[in-house]
Each structure stands twice: as structure tokens, then as C-alpha cells.
XYZ file of C-alpha atoms in Angstrom:
734
model
C -0.644 33.948 132.002
C -1.161 32.999 128.367
C 2.486 32.035 128.167
C 2.064 29.908 131.244
C -0.980 28.249 129.806
C 0.853 27.517 126.570
C 3.810 26.096 128.406
C 1.507 23.948 130.559
C -0.297 22.641 127.473
C 3.006 21.979 125.722
C 4.401 20.136 128.734
C 1.182 18.179 129.063
C 1.340 17.160 125.399
C 4.997 16.172 125.634
C 4.317 14.197 128.818
C 1.405 12.393 127.161
C 3.666 11.669 124.166
C 6.299 10.254 126.518
C 3.690 8.036 128.257
C 2.741 6.614 124.884
C 6.435 6.031 124.182
C 6.763 3.977 127.359
C 3.881 1.723 126.510
C 4.965 1.465 122.860
C 8.573 0.499 123.823
C 7.333 -2.200 126.228
C 4.941 -3.541 123.655
C 7.604 -3.455 120.874
C 10.195 -5.172 123.060
C 7.693 -7.801 124.259
C 6.668 -8.552 120.672
C 10.237 -8.654 119.320
C 11.849 -10.565 122.210
C 9.228 -12.594 124.125
C 7.426 -13.720 120.941
C 9.357 -13.384 117.702
C 12.852 -13.990 119.112
C 11.664 -16.876 121.254
C 10.005 -18.528 118.208
C 13.218 -18.035 116.226
C 15.733 -19.631 118.602
C 13.472 -22.360 120.096
C 13.924 -24.793 117.129
C 17.725 -24.160 117.164
C 18.020 -24.752 120.901
C 15.818 -27.858 120.604
C 18.306 -29.367 118.127
C 21.139 -28.593 120.575
C 19.313 -30.260 123.463
C 18.884 -33.472 121.417
C 22.549 -33.876 120.385
C 23.520 -37.484 121.058
C 26.907 -36.663 122.591
C 25.328 -34.158 124.978
C 22.590 -36.621 125.995
C 25.222 -39.345 126.553
C 27.275 -37.058 128.806
C 24.103 -36.534 130.914
C 23.405 -40.258 131.033
C 26.983 -41.001 132.156
C 27.018 -37.963 134.495
C 30.371 -36.964 132.976
C 30.547 -33.285 133.873
C 33.909 -32.737 132.129
C 32.524 -34.021 128.854
C 29.333 -32.105 129.526
C 31.252 -28.823 129.796
C 33.112 -29.629 126.568
C 29.835 -30.233 124.760
C 28.527 -26.869 126.064
C 31.672 -25.165 124.729
C 31.135 -26.763 121.350
C 27.793 -24.947 121.060
C 29.667 -21.634 120.582
C 30.922 -23.011 117.266
C 27.514 -24.146 116.096
C 26.495 -23.102 112.583
C 23.761 -20.807 113.806
C 26.153 -19.008 116.163
C 28.904 -18.661 113.531
C 26.397 -17.316 110.967
C 25.092 -14.793 113.458
C 21.573 -16.195 113.744
C 22.048 -16.634 117.513
C 24.261 -14.454 119.701
C 25.168 -17.113 122.285
C 26.499 -15.834 125.609
C 26.663 -18.958 127.801
C 25.113 -22.399 128.331
C 24.374 -24.146 131.613
C 23.414 -27.777 132.281
C 21.120 -28.868 135.113
C 19.941 -32.112 136.559
C 16.216 -32.821 136.900
C 16.085 -30.896 140.229
C 17.758 -27.868 138.498
C 21.045 -28.263 140.302
C 23.913 -26.899 138.105
C 26.119 -29.628 136.679
C 28.349 -27.679 134.275
C 28.658 -24.331 132.498
C 30.402 -23.200 129.349
C 33.686 -21.238 129.551
C 31.878 -17.941 128.823
C 30.251 -18.058 132.279
C 28.236 -15.028 133.275
C 28.333 -15.987 136.895
C 24.575 -15.762 136.993
C 21.506 -17.614 135.793
C 17.770 -17.135 135.570
C 17.494 -19.912 138.168
C 19.080 -17.541 140.715
C 15.565 -16.099 141.027
C 13.865 -18.321 143.657
C 10.486 -17.820 142.079
C 11.710 -18.979 138.685
C 13.507 -22.000 140.126
C 10.392 -22.982 142.152
C 8.269 -22.659 138.984
C 10.657 -24.880 136.972
C 10.825 -27.547 139.669
C 7.062 -27.505 140.237
C 6.088 -28.141 136.613
C 4.404 -31.452 135.841
C 5.921 -33.903 133.333
C 3.938 -32.593 130.378
C 4.906 -28.964 131.023
C 8.521 -29.890 131.746
C 8.821 -31.306 128.193
C 8.069 -27.836 126.752
C 10.650 -25.029 126.412
C 10.406 -22.188 128.903
C 11.690 -18.682 127.985
C 12.625 -15.889 130.385
C 13.792 -12.244 129.971
C 16.094 -11.258 132.834
C 18.987 -9.008 133.654
C 22.433 -9.874 134.973
C 23.626 -8.311 138.260
C 25.373 -5.536 136.279
C 22.155 -4.673 134.464
C 22.783 -6.435 131.154
C 19.488 -7.645 129.616
C 19.635 -11.262 128.360
C 17.292 -13.991 127.276
C 17.282 -17.574 128.597
C 15.630 -20.628 127.120
C 15.209 -23.711 129.349
C 14.835 -26.998 127.448
C 14.685 -30.666 128.411
C 17.765 -32.654 127.299
C 16.981 -35.792 125.375
C 13.512 -34.859 124.105
C 10.581 -36.910 125.493
C 12.693 -38.921 127.940
C 14.413 -35.950 129.608
C 17.642 -36.756 131.455
C 18.186 -33.160 132.539
C 17.793 -29.569 131.417
C 19.793 -27.066 129.371
C 19.757 -23.301 129.777
C 20.805 -21.343 126.650
C 21.599 -17.676 127.474
C 21.622 -15.351 124.469
C 21.831 -11.627 123.683
C 18.505 -10.587 122.103
C 19.289 -6.880 121.730
C 20.112 -7.117 118.000
C 16.454 -8.032 117.497
C 15.558 -4.451 118.459
C 17.352 -2.999 115.479
C 15.362 -0.206 113.918
C 13.314 0.584 116.985
C 14.605 4.188 116.907
C 13.416 4.714 113.391
C 10.048 3.122 114.189
C 9.578 5.365 117.210
C 10.969 8.424 115.508
C 13.882 9.091 117.909
C 17.086 7.839 119.444
C 16.755 4.683 121.531
C 19.489 3.427 123.941
C 19.724 0.634 126.481
C 22.053 1.192 129.390
C 23.582 -0.996 132.043
C 23.760 -0.150 135.766
C 26.896 1.988 135.239
C 25.264 4.054 132.496
C 27.209 2.428 129.635
C 25.349 2.101 126.371
C 24.676 -1.569 125.559
C 22.449 -0.993 122.571
C 21.614 2.044 120.400
C 19.135 2.587 117.599
C 19.139 6.138 116.144
C 16.421 7.877 114.184
C 18.989 9.017 111.558
C 22.119 6.863 111.778
C 24.042 8.891 109.219
C 23.778 11.959 111.397
C 24.539 10.213 114.637
C 28.050 11.664 114.970
C 26.883 15.168 114.059
C 24.162 15.245 116.709
C 24.717 15.541 120.401
C 21.763 14.610 122.511
C 22.562 15.074 126.181
C 19.923 16.903 128.085
C 20.737 20.569 128.615
C 18.108 21.498 131.125
C 15.805 19.732 133.444
C 15.759 16.062 134.318
C 14.711 13.134 132.136
C 11.348 11.572 132.775
C 11.289 8.002 133.888
C 8.245 6.076 132.825
C 6.695 2.783 134.017
C 7.920 0.067 131.634
C 6.027 -2.827 133.122
C 3.431 -3.871 135.602
C 5.713 -3.268 138.624
C 8.439 -0.991 137.173
C 9.187 2.266 139.014
C 7.932 5.502 137.583
C 9.417 8.978 137.749
C 8.771 12.177 135.875
C 10.028 15.769 135.801
C 8.494 19.162 135.238
C 10.590 20.044 132.146
C 10.740 17.040 129.876
C 12.493 18.815 126.992
C 16.137 19.637 126.291
C 17.564 22.269 124.005
C 20.594 21.560 121.814
C 22.430 23.843 119.457
C 22.473 22.575 115.887
C 23.955 24.610 113.024
C 23.129 27.908 114.723
C 19.495 26.897 115.317
C 17.836 25.903 118.546
C 16.823 22.226 118.530
C 14.315 20.968 121.106
C 14.443 17.291 122.097
C 12.189 15.467 124.528
C 13.896 12.742 126.518
C 12.320 9.987 128.597
C 13.706 7.092 130.521
C 11.798 3.819 130.176
C 11.879 0.795 132.426
C 11.343 -2.277 130.246
C 9.444 -5.043 132.023
C 10.646 -8.643 132.144
C 7.057 -9.884 132.046
C 7.208 -11.059 135.694
C 6.833 -7.690 137.445
C 10.500 -6.841 137.356
C 12.764 -4.593 135.275
C 14.562 -6.230 132.282
C 16.390 -3.165 131.043
C 16.748 0.560 131.499
C 16.296 2.507 128.243
C 16.548 6.099 127.251
C 14.609 7.667 124.402
C 14.738 11.114 123.029
C 13.184 12.675 119.978
C 13.240 16.017 118.124
C 10.220 18.091 119.049
C 11.424 21.291 117.413
C 8.490 21.316 115.010
C 6.059 20.942 117.878
C 7.813 23.779 119.704
C 7.656 25.920 116.561
C 3.947 25.281 116.160
C 3.191 25.968 119.806
C 5.307 29.150 119.681
C 3.536 30.309 116.553
C 0.210 29.506 118.089
C 1.198 31.327 121.258
C 2.336 34.380 119.313
C -0.824 34.452 117.319
C -2.838 34.173 120.533
C -0.918 37.072 121.996
C -1.571 39.219 118.988
C -5.249 38.428 119.048
C -5.722 38.831 122.730
C -3.567 41.877 123.280
C -6.346 44.226 122.330
C -8.859 42.447 124.497
C -6.427 42.407 127.382
C -5.874 46.087 127.081
C -9.626 46.870 126.971
C -10.571 44.651 129.885
C -7.285 44.596 131.770
C -8.580 45.489 135.167
C -11.754 43.307 135.155
C -10.125 40.532 133.200
C -7.040 40.483 135.314
C -9.156 40.186 138.497
C -11.400 37.553 136.924
C -8.567 35.500 135.638
C -6.712 35.829 138.857
C -9.589 34.713 141.027
C -11.465 32.200 138.933
C -10.462 31.304 135.446
C -6.764 30.574 135.883
C -7.369 28.652 139.067
C -10.040 26.572 137.410
C -7.922 26.144 134.339
C -5.062 24.817 136.427
C -7.453 22.464 138.221
C -8.902 21.342 134.905
C -5.390 20.914 133.436
C -4.408 18.731 136.451
C -7.646 16.759 136.200
C -7.111 16.238 132.474
C -3.576 15.103 133.153
C -4.832 12.588 135.764
C -7.555 11.349 133.414
C -5.025 10.929 130.627
C -2.975 8.764 133.007
C -6.033 6.563 133.680
C -7.101 8.081 136.979
C -10.872 8.307 136.664
C -11.409 9.077 140.377
C -9.872 12.533 140.199
C -11.900 15.335 141.946
C -12.974 18.351 139.848
C -13.076 21.972 141.178
C -16.292 23.575 142.301
C -17.418 26.112 139.707
C -20.576 28.031 138.881
C -23.063 27.676 136.012
C -21.078 29.731 133.481
C -18.876 28.450 130.686
C -16.449 27.015 133.253
C -19.390 25.033 134.655
C -20.162 23.703 131.184
C -16.515 22.728 130.862
C -16.826 20.864 134.195
C -19.922 19.020 132.944
C -18.100 18.124 129.773
C -15.083 16.977 131.749
C -17.288 14.885 134.027
C -18.856 13.221 130.980
C -15.374 12.731 129.592
C -14.240 11.175 132.885
C -17.159 8.753 132.858
C -16.562 7.916 129.265
C -12.940 7.197 129.953
C -13.857 5.089 132.959
C -16.333 3.020 130.918
C -13.833 2.758 128.090
C -11.138 1.568 130.457
C -13.536 -0.956 132.006
C -14.587 -2.232 128.572
C -11.027 -2.296 127.370
C -9.923 -4.254 130.438
C -12.837 -6.658 130.092
C -12.195 -7.276 126.425
C -8.427 -7.524 126.895
C -8.622 -9.996 129.792
C -11.639 -12.054 128.773
C -10.815 -15.733 128.038
C -12.915 -15.425 124.883
C -10.543 -14.719 122.000
C -11.606 -11.465 120.278
C -10.485 -9.708 117.094
C -11.553 -6.475 115.330
C -11.638 -6.568 111.561
C -11.964 -3.302 109.652
C -14.373 -2.966 106.657
C -11.408 -3.233 104.296
C -10.527 -6.636 105.834
C -7.488 -5.439 107.791
C -7.023 -6.839 111.280
C -6.919 -3.932 113.777
C -7.128 -5.540 117.205
C -6.426 -8.835 119.026
C -6.923 -9.274 122.788
C -4.449 -11.175 124.937
C -6.233 -14.513 124.609
C -6.346 -14.218 120.808
C -2.693 -13.277 120.638
C -1.769 -16.362 122.781
C -3.949 -18.603 120.621
C -2.614 -17.270 117.250
C 0.952 -16.784 118.469
C 1.289 -13.288 117.029
C -0.039 -9.740 116.898
C -1.904 -7.591 114.440
C 1.449 -6.616 112.924
C 2.320 -10.245 112.065
C -1.132 -11.745 111.431
C -3.428 -10.970 108.511
C -5.834 -12.604 106.089
C -7.653 -15.808 107.040
C -5.783 -16.116 110.347
C -8.129 -18.891 111.601
C -7.874 -20.903 108.381
C -11.706 -20.975 108.024
C -11.757 -20.920 104.258
C -12.792 -18.495 101.499
C -16.540 -19.205 101.952
C -16.401 -18.091 105.582
C -14.405 -15.006 104.700
C -16.944 -14.042 102.062
C -19.764 -14.549 104.566
C -17.903 -12.465 107.144
C -17.241 -9.629 104.698
C -20.948 -9.190 103.906
C -22.590 -6.989 106.590
C -25.988 -8.433 105.691
C -24.928 -11.755 107.206
C -24.140 -10.185 110.588
C -24.553 -11.084 113.345
C -24.272 -14.903 113.243
C -22.877 -17.758 115.308
C -21.376 -20.960 113.989
C -19.364 -23.950 115.208
C -16.610 -24.857 112.713
C -14.089 -27.662 112.730
C -10.562 -26.585 111.898
C -7.189 -28.231 111.863
C -6.746 -27.111 115.541
C -10.127 -28.403 116.741
C -13.671 -27.071 117.016
C -14.268 -23.319 117.296
C -17.480 -21.674 118.539
C -17.513 -18.431 116.506
C -19.556 -15.255 116.972
C -19.402 -12.495 114.337
C -21.148 -9.209 115.128
C -21.064 -5.727 113.503
C -19.530 -2.719 115.342
C -21.299 0.543 114.480
C -21.033 4.073 115.730
C -23.877 6.249 116.979
C -24.827 7.096 113.338
C -25.115 3.356 112.493
C -22.045 3.543 110.326
C -20.174 0.186 110.178
C -16.788 0.589 111.862
C -15.759 -3.032 111.591
C -16.629 -6.608 112.560
C -15.975 -8.090 115.940
C -14.984 -11.755 115.628
C -15.052 -13.731 118.898
C -14.233 -17.433 119.245
C -13.732 -20.114 121.845
C -11.991 -23.478 121.525
C -14.792 -25.948 122.194
C -12.931 -29.034 120.984
C -13.309 -30.833 124.287
C -17.036 -30.048 124.454
C -17.704 -31.158 120.860
C -15.575 -34.293 121.223
C -17.387 -35.044 124.510
C -20.701 -34.539 122.655
C -19.581 -36.961 119.923
C -18.398 -39.470 122.558
C -21.715 -39.143 124.441
C -23.619 -39.674 121.182
C -21.608 -42.804 120.438
C -22.016 -43.970 124.045
C -25.783 -43.427 123.901
C -25.981 -45.451 120.645
C -23.945 -48.246 122.230
C -26.079 -48.216 125.416
C -29.244 -48.266 123.338
C -27.873 -51.223 121.337
C -26.941 -53.028 124.557
C -30.408 -52.293 125.986
C -32.026 -53.672 122.812
C -29.814 -56.745 123.020
C -30.760 -57.190 126.705
C -34.401 -56.921 125.795
C -34.091 -59.542 123.085
C -32.096 -61.815 125.349
C -34.562 -61.370 128.259
C -37.454 -62.255 125.910
C -35.574 -65.408 124.816
C -34.852 -66.161 128.471
C -38.532 -65.640 129.235
C -39.490 -68.164 126.533
C -36.927 -70.613 127.861
C -38.228 -70.139 131.423
C -41.809 -70.859 130.231
C -40.636 -73.980 128.422
C -38.685 -75.079 131.520
C -41.793 -74.507 133.626
C -43.904 -76.703 131.305
C -41.271 -79.433 131.281
C -40.972 -79.415 135.062
C -44.805 -79.721 135.361
C -44.732 -82.668 132.931
C -41.881 -84.162 134.958
C -43.928 -83.796 138.165
C -46.920 -85.489 136.492
C -44.781 -88.300 134.994
C -42.933 -88.863 138.293
C -46.285 -89.010 140.080
C -47.522 -91.698 137.640
C -44.238 -93.559 137.977
C -44.598 -93.419 141.742
C -48.111 -94.953 141.528
C -46.845 -97.727 139.126
C -43.865 -98.368 141.398
C -46.105 -98.721 144.444
C -48.469 -101.078 142.513
C -45.447 -103.174 141.396
C -44.213 -103.296 144.994
C -47.632 -104.512 146.084
C -47.693 -107.183 143.319
C -44.177 -108.247 144.316
C -45.279 -108.654 147.921
C -48.239 -110.782 146.727
C -45.842 -112.929 144.633
C -43.571 -113.352 147.636
C -46.538 -114.518 149.727
C -47.624 -117.012 147.016
C -44.057 -118.342 146.712
C -43.935 -118.848 150.485
C -47.237 -120.774 150.249
C -45.835 -122.846 147.302
C -42.724 -123.586 149.335
C -44.930 -124.840 152.216
C -46.919 -127.022 149.752
C -43.733 -128.547 148.331
C -42.519 -129.261 151.824
C -45.808 -131.093 152.551
C -45.414 -133.078 149.291
C -41.885 -133.987 150.309
C -43.157 -135.239 153.676
C -45.938 -137.304 151.987
C -43.406 -138.731 149.542
C -41.191 -139.739 152.438
C -44.149 -141.472 154.131
C -44.944 -143.161 150.845
C -41.357 -144.365 150.683
C -41.755 -145.782 154.208
C -44.955 -147.579 153.180
C -43.191 -148.979 150.179
C -40.460 -150.279 152.426
C -42.948 -151.959 154.618
C -44.601 -153.376 151.463
C -41.272 -154.786 150.451
C -40.857 -156.356 153.907
C -44.330 -157.739 153.576
C -43.414 -159.097 150.130
C -40.443 -160.834 151.600
C -42.651 -162.137 154.335
C -45.066 -163.209 151.634
C -42.354 -165.147 149.943
C -41.991 -167.200 153.131
C -45.721 -167.585 153.079
C -45.967 -168.233 149.407
C -48.510 -170.830 149.929
C -50.997 -168.354 151.347
C -50.203 -165.702 148.732
C -50.879 -167.990 145.865
C -54.631 -167.878 146.764
C -54.783 -164.092 146.546
C -52.439 -163.572 143.595
C -55.218 -162.372 141.339
C -56.344 -159.666 143.841
C -52.680 -158.749 144.379
C -52.438 -158.252 140.578
C -55.302 -155.758 140.714
C -53.674 -153.974 143.587
C -50.399 -153.951 141.687
C -52.171 -152.391 138.732
C -53.659 -149.786 141.069
C -50.217 -149.091 142.517
C -48.800 -148.847 138.987
C -51.501 -146.389 138.095
C -50.711 -144.357 141.191
C -47.046 -144.383 140.350
C -47.816 -143.213 136.849
C -50.046 -140.380 138.061
C -47.466 -139.481 140.701
C -44.859 -139.262 137.927
C -47.105 -136.964 135.899
C -47.791 -134.798 138.941
C -44.042 -134.586 139.560
C -43.572 -133.463 135.973
C -46.366 -130.875 136.350
C -44.785 -129.615 139.551
C -41.475 -129.132 137.731
C -43.163 -127.187 134.943
C -45.079 -125.058 137.406
C -41.850 -124.279 139.239
C -40.367 -123.011 136.008
C -43.359 -120.898 135.147
C -43.499 -118.757 138.224
C -45.694 -116.369 136.370
C -48.852 -118.154 137.482
C -47.875 -117.146 141.060
C -47.717 -120.746 142.222
C -51.341 -121.760 141.645
C -50.341 -125.048 140.038
C -48.381 -126.095 143.109
C -51.601 -126.154 145.143
C -53.229 -128.460 142.582
C -50.214 -130.794 142.564
C -50.265 -130.835 146.349
C -53.981 -131.909 146.356
C -53.376 -134.570 143.772
C -50.416 -135.985 145.640
C -52.501 -136.048 148.787
C -55.308 -137.936 146.912
C -52.780 -140.429 145.634
C -51.473 -140.897 149.132
C -55.027 -141.685 150.315
C -55.591 -144.139 147.533
C -52.216 -145.771 148.245
C -53.224 -146.125 151.914
C -56.570 -147.610 150.886
C -54.871 -150.032 148.530
C -52.417 -150.983 151.273
C -55.379 -151.723 153.530
C -56.917 -153.956 150.904
C -53.586 -155.705 150.515
C -53.598 -156.321 154.312
C -57.189 -157.723 154.144
C -56.230 -159.952 151.307
C -53.111 -161.199 153.011
C -55.084 -163.896 154.830
C -56.636 -164.926 151.568
C -53.199 -164.934 149.982
C -51.985 -167.308 152.667
C -54.740 -169.658 151.583
C -53.878 -169.219 147.964
C -50.065 -169.680 148.310
C -49.741 -171.758 145.310
C -51.707 -169.236 143.176
C -49.702 -166.339 144.450
C -46.328 -167.993 144.296
C -45.576 -166.766 140.877
C -47.323 -163.382 141.431
C -45.467 -162.560 144.719
C -42.210 -162.736 143.036
C -43.480 -160.157 140.458
C -44.955 -157.963 143.247
C -41.522 -157.853 144.912
C -39.998 -156.527 141.735
C -42.767 -153.994 141.350
C -42.303 -152.847 144.893
C -38.618 -152.313 144.185
C -39.539 -150.245 141.149
C -42.061 -148.222 143.165
C -39.400 -147.549 145.749
C -37.014 -146.270 143.067
C -39.716 -144.088 141.544
C -40.602 -142.751 145.039
C -36.949 -141.811 145.563
C -36.865 -139.962 142.304
C -40.056 -138.109 143.262
C -38.496 -137.198 146.599
C -35.368 -135.821 144.903
C -37.435 -133.788 142.430
C -39.560 -132.398 145.128
C -36.435 -131.423 147.088
C -35.008 -129.672 144.027
C -38.308 -127.812 143.587
C -38.099 -126.761 147.217
C -34.628 -125.325 146.723
C -35.680 -123.563 143.491
C -38.713 -122.218 145.238
C -36.480 -120.880 148.027
C -34.314 -119.099 145.460
C -37.428 -117.648 143.787
C -38.599 -116.446 147.186
C -35.222 -114.711 147.869
C -35.249 -113.102 144.434
C -38.829 -111.872 144.915
C -37.854 -110.427 148.273
C -34.896 -108.597 146.653
C -37.297 -107.335 143.938
C -39.613 -106.100 146.680
C -36.719 -104.309 148.356
C -35.664 -102.787 145.022
C -39.234 -101.683 144.431
C -39.056 -99.852 147.747
C -35.760 -98.164 146.724
C -37.309 -97.246 143.385
C -40.234 -95.746 145.257
C -37.783 -93.558 147.237
C -35.933 -92.614 144.033
C -39.138 -91.679 142.235
C -40.165 -89.628 145.303
C -36.777 -87.852 145.158
C -37.242 -87.234 141.411
C -40.715 -85.926 142.099
C -39.349 -83.563 144.767
C -36.551 -82.446 142.375
C -39.118 -81.865 139.597
C -41.232 -79.731 141.950
C -38.071 -77.776 143.019
C -37.222 -77.320 139.329
C -40.729 -76.068 138.759
C -40.336 -73.512 141.520
C -36.936 -72.462 140.134
C -38.439 -72.181 136.676
C -41.229 -70.044 138.085
C -38.610 -67.835 139.742
C -36.650 -67.688 136.487
C -39.809 -66.773 134.701
C -40.459 -63.927 137.190
C -36.814 -62.764 136.932
C -37.026 -62.835 133.118
C -40.191 -60.698 133.262
C -38.373 -58.263 135.555
C -35.282 -58.208 133.346
C -37.352 -57.560 130.301
C -39.175 -54.748 132.048
C -35.895 -53.232 133.241
C -34.425 -53.439 129.694
C -37.487 -51.719 128.270
C -37.272 -49.024 130.965
C -33.566 -48.607 130.190
C -34.284 -48.174 126.509
C -37.018 -45.614 127.245
C -34.781 -43.689 129.669
C -31.927 -43.646 127.145
C -34.329 -42.360 124.452
C -35.582 -39.616 126.730
C -32.006 -38.754 127.757
C -30.981 -38.582 124.089
C -33.910 -36.254 123.264
C -33.119 -34.075 126.312
C -29.462 -33.824 125.270
C -30.563 -33.174 121.668
C -28.234 -35.908 120.485
C -30.702 -38.006 118.470
């Protein structure tokens, strides 16, 4: 039973070791190929994709020339010098349809995978400009590496797939792992080999002698197989050599198998130690077994060994990550204590796995720094951000400066948070100590997030708030100026209303005065017409006087007696003519001075009427004296001749007066027409002033509305400024 227990423990230890080998191989291959090798050949392939002759063949769609350009790549300097082991090159259009392949055609491509091709076609323009790398295997099981690049750089005219052999990058993996490492194709042929001791490779033979090789899970979806005897024994120089062999499925990073690998190592020392331990245990326990053989054998048979097997199986499951394994039912003895301890171990492993999964998959980039400053852990997000692993990154890996490193190295400064601007943007950093249960510092956890977008948004919001505040202040100032202008416009509109009201009153008074002047002119025109009629009658009388004078000449004898009286009458007539002449002159002057509103024409009319009466009276006297004149013919003989001449002169004067009065009548008519036009214009001016008054009142109302709107705008601007200030304080930006 002790031998069985030792063998079980040894097999469990070897199996656990093989499990660690599987994970280590996958991690080593992923680091060497997916990261380091991709970073190495990407710049080289980028230069190939930008060759002018290759780009031109794409632009001209010359597939023959395109194939020639792909063949030329096999003679590139990097290929000749051995930096890149080029297998084949394939050209695609923008829809990933093959256009040409190099002569070394594999007959397969990574785009044969529908998922890969759908991913490449579905990328947006920004992603399509970036290289895409893939680990994949040919149909015969050969692991290769493909790099997909846009041809022509920024203005991609197509795509180029460069297929290379990355296996030389795994050189030395056998020495690192402490064993012999081989990669096989589907037929079992060795494609790559890295031995623990190359000088002794020919002297050693490592085929398994007994049992089957264990197959381990090399990726997320790789198949897993194991055997019950993971070791093989080989004869070496007369000694027995024990080697543990395991088959590893290396993942392609997409849930598939990239390569099948075989790893075996020398576990002779482990076998020797376990054999020595087993022999020592036998020697110690042989006495006890002999003394308590019967009871011990029954106890071991019924309880201990069964429970030990169950515990061994449970421990194996827990070591494989199965924390839901069921434990056997035992009592309260030492086996029960072992169960309690195993339950605690199971819970601890479960919590550790949960925490490990949380830390590993959290988007927050996390690193563990030991007290000596060495980087011991990076989660997946940190590795993606830094582009490396703990094996390739050290020192100030975030480029935060010596001051920050000194602050981080002093435990008294922990924990602390800080936002730091780096050449890659803004980082929100948290540094916290990691201590054990005895409060001993185990290291420093450094977690960071890229908050460039948030900080830049914060800066942009700050600038926007300042600009909005400035605009609000400007609006406030402008609204205050607009308010002053509206007040001034209101005052001016009120003054305009008052002035237009006064102008309306003056216009109406002028219209009234004009109508009065028109009435006076009409009266003056009537007076002049009456004067014209009287002058006409005077002219008729003068004509009759002339006829009478001629008659008097025939009766000269009678007129001679009244010649003296006729002389007086002639003097009177002369005086009347003189006064009539003066009145005519006055009427002319009054017609020219229409400013007296025609008052002088009435006086002239009265005077002319008085003269007409006196002329009639004098004519009557002349008629009375005619009889006396007939008696005094001889006395009037000389005088009658003179009277005839005077009468002729009076007739001429009367004609002149008639013409003057007629001219005054026409002038008065023109004055009357002009006054009527002035009156009509005064009415139009009244309407215009009324329109101006209405417009001034409308302007006043608009000014009042503008005043109200200015008040409202000013209030809104002040409210906007206040809201922006409150928002700035709430956002803690001011």
C-alpha cells in the first residue's frame, strides 16, 4: 500500500509538472511568436507593401507583374540575411479575392478560414490600415505565421499576405524548459526540435518505452488527453533513465490548434528521491506494520486507504482548477481534520482563481512590483497597453519619471492616487501596498487607466464654459446698450409725436388763414369788377359829354353865357380825374401787396363810387347850366372849344383806368387760384403731418416693444451667466 501511495504521489507530481509545461509552452510560444516575432517582421513587411512597383501593379491590375513582384520578395535583403524565413506571398483585392501568388505557393492561406476572411472584410477603414497577424497551420499540419498588410499605405489599393516560418524564433525553448521539445506535422515528422543538451542529442534516445504520452490542453479549445503512466524508462550507459513525456497542443489564439508539440524531460533525480523516500518510509514503518498488522491492515483497508485515494483524487481535481469536487464523508479523527483542511484549501483555491480571473480580465491595467523594484506581474490589459511581458519590460515602464519612481518606492507614500500626463496621454494611477497576514510588505500594486479622452473632454468643457461665459457677458453688455438705445428711441418718438402734433395744429391754422385769404381775394375780385363797371359807365357819360360838347359847338352862342360855370365844372372834372388816377395807382399797389388781404381794394372801391356820384352831380349841374350857356354863347364860345379837348382827355384817362382795372381783375384771379392751390396744399400737408404723427406713434410703440425685449434679453443673459457659473462650480471646473 505504501508503494502504491508513493507511486500515486509520484504520478500526481509528474502530471502536475506536465500541466505546468503545457501552460508554459503556450505562454512561451505566444510571447515569442504572437508578440515578439510579429513586432520584428511588421516593419519589414510594411516596407514591402509600400514598394512603388508593387503598388503600381495593383493600380494597373497587372496580375503577371504582380506575381513577379511577389517572387522578387524572396530575394529581399531581410530574407537573404535570414531575418525573415519567407514561405510565400499572396496578393488580394479590397474584398480579399486572390489576385496572384508567389511561385512558392503553399496551396493554402489564412483566408481559407471563413471566420478570418469575414473579420478582414468587416473591418472599418481605420482598422484596415493596420497590420493583422495570424498563427495558423497548413492542411498537412505545418505551423506558419501570416501578416496581412494594406498595399500602398494610407490609400490602400489592396492587401498583401506575407506567410513566414516562425519556428526558428523558438530556438532554446528546450533549454529553458529543461527538456527536449519537438514540433510535429500531421504525419509525425519533426518540423522543429530544441534539445536540453544539444551535444548529447545523438547519444540519447528518447522514445517512450512504456505507457502512453500525455496530451495536454494547449489553448482555450485544444483537445486534452492524459495517461496513467506519464514516464518512460530508457537505458543510458548501464543506468536506468526515467523521462516524463507530454504532448502539447499549442493554441493559435482563436480557439484552434496551431501546432502539435512533444516534450520530454529527465526525471531520474525525482525518481531517485521518491525511491529513497519510499525506502526510508518502508524501513521506518516496517516495525509499526509488524506490530499492528492485523488492526492496521483492517483499518487501512476499510478507511484510510479509501479516504486517501479519495483525497488524492480531490487534490488532483483541485490542482486542475476544479473547485466543485466532492470530498468523502469521514469522521472527526485526523482524516476529518484533513477533510476540513482540504475544504479550506478548496475554498482558498476557488477565491484565488476568482481573484486571479478578475485581475487578469479587468480592463484596468494592473502590475505587481516587488520591494526590490522588479516587475513580477502584468495582467492582460497591461500587457496589451505596454506591448510586452514581465520578461521584456522593466524599470520605469510607464515613463513617469524618477520623482514618481522615488515616490512609488517609499512605502510611507502608499496608498495614493494621481492623474499624470505622459507622452501617450493622461493616466489615472492608483498605487497601493500588498501585505501578507503579518503586515509584511510583499510588493506594490500599480493600477492605471487611460483617461486621455476624459481629461481632454474636461479641458474642452472648461474652454467651452469660458467661451460661453464670455459670450454671455458680451450679450449682457450688448443688451444693456440696446436697452439704452431703445430708451433713447422711445424719447425721440415721444418728441416726434409732440412736434408732429404741434405741426398739425400750425398746418390747420395756416389752412384756415389760407381759406380766409381766398375769401378776401374773392371779395376783392368782386370789388374790382364793380369798379370796372363804374368806369365803363363813366366812359359812357364822358361820351355823352363829348356829344353834348359837339352839340354845344352848334349852340356856341348859348354856351358863351355859361362859360365861366363850365370852367368850374371842368375844374371839378379835372379834380375827379386826378383823384381817379390816384385811386387807380393805389389799387395797383394794393394788388401787389396782397398781404393786407385786400382791405385797400374796398377803400378804392368806395372812393371810386364817391367820384362817380360827384361826376353825376357835376353832369347834372352842366345840364342845368346848358340853358344858361345857350344864352351866353358868345362867352362860352372860346370855353366850349377847351371843354371839348378836356372831354377827350377825360375819355382817354377813363380808358386807361378801365384797362388798369381789368389788369387788376386778372391779377386778382391769378391770386385767387394760387390761394386755392395753397389751401389744397395745406390740406395735403395736414394729411402728411397726420401720417407722420401716426408713424411717430407706431415708432413709439415699437420702441416700447424694443425696450421690453431689451429688458428680457438682458435678464436672459444674466440668467445664462448665473447658470454657467453654477454649472462650472458643479462640474468643479472653475
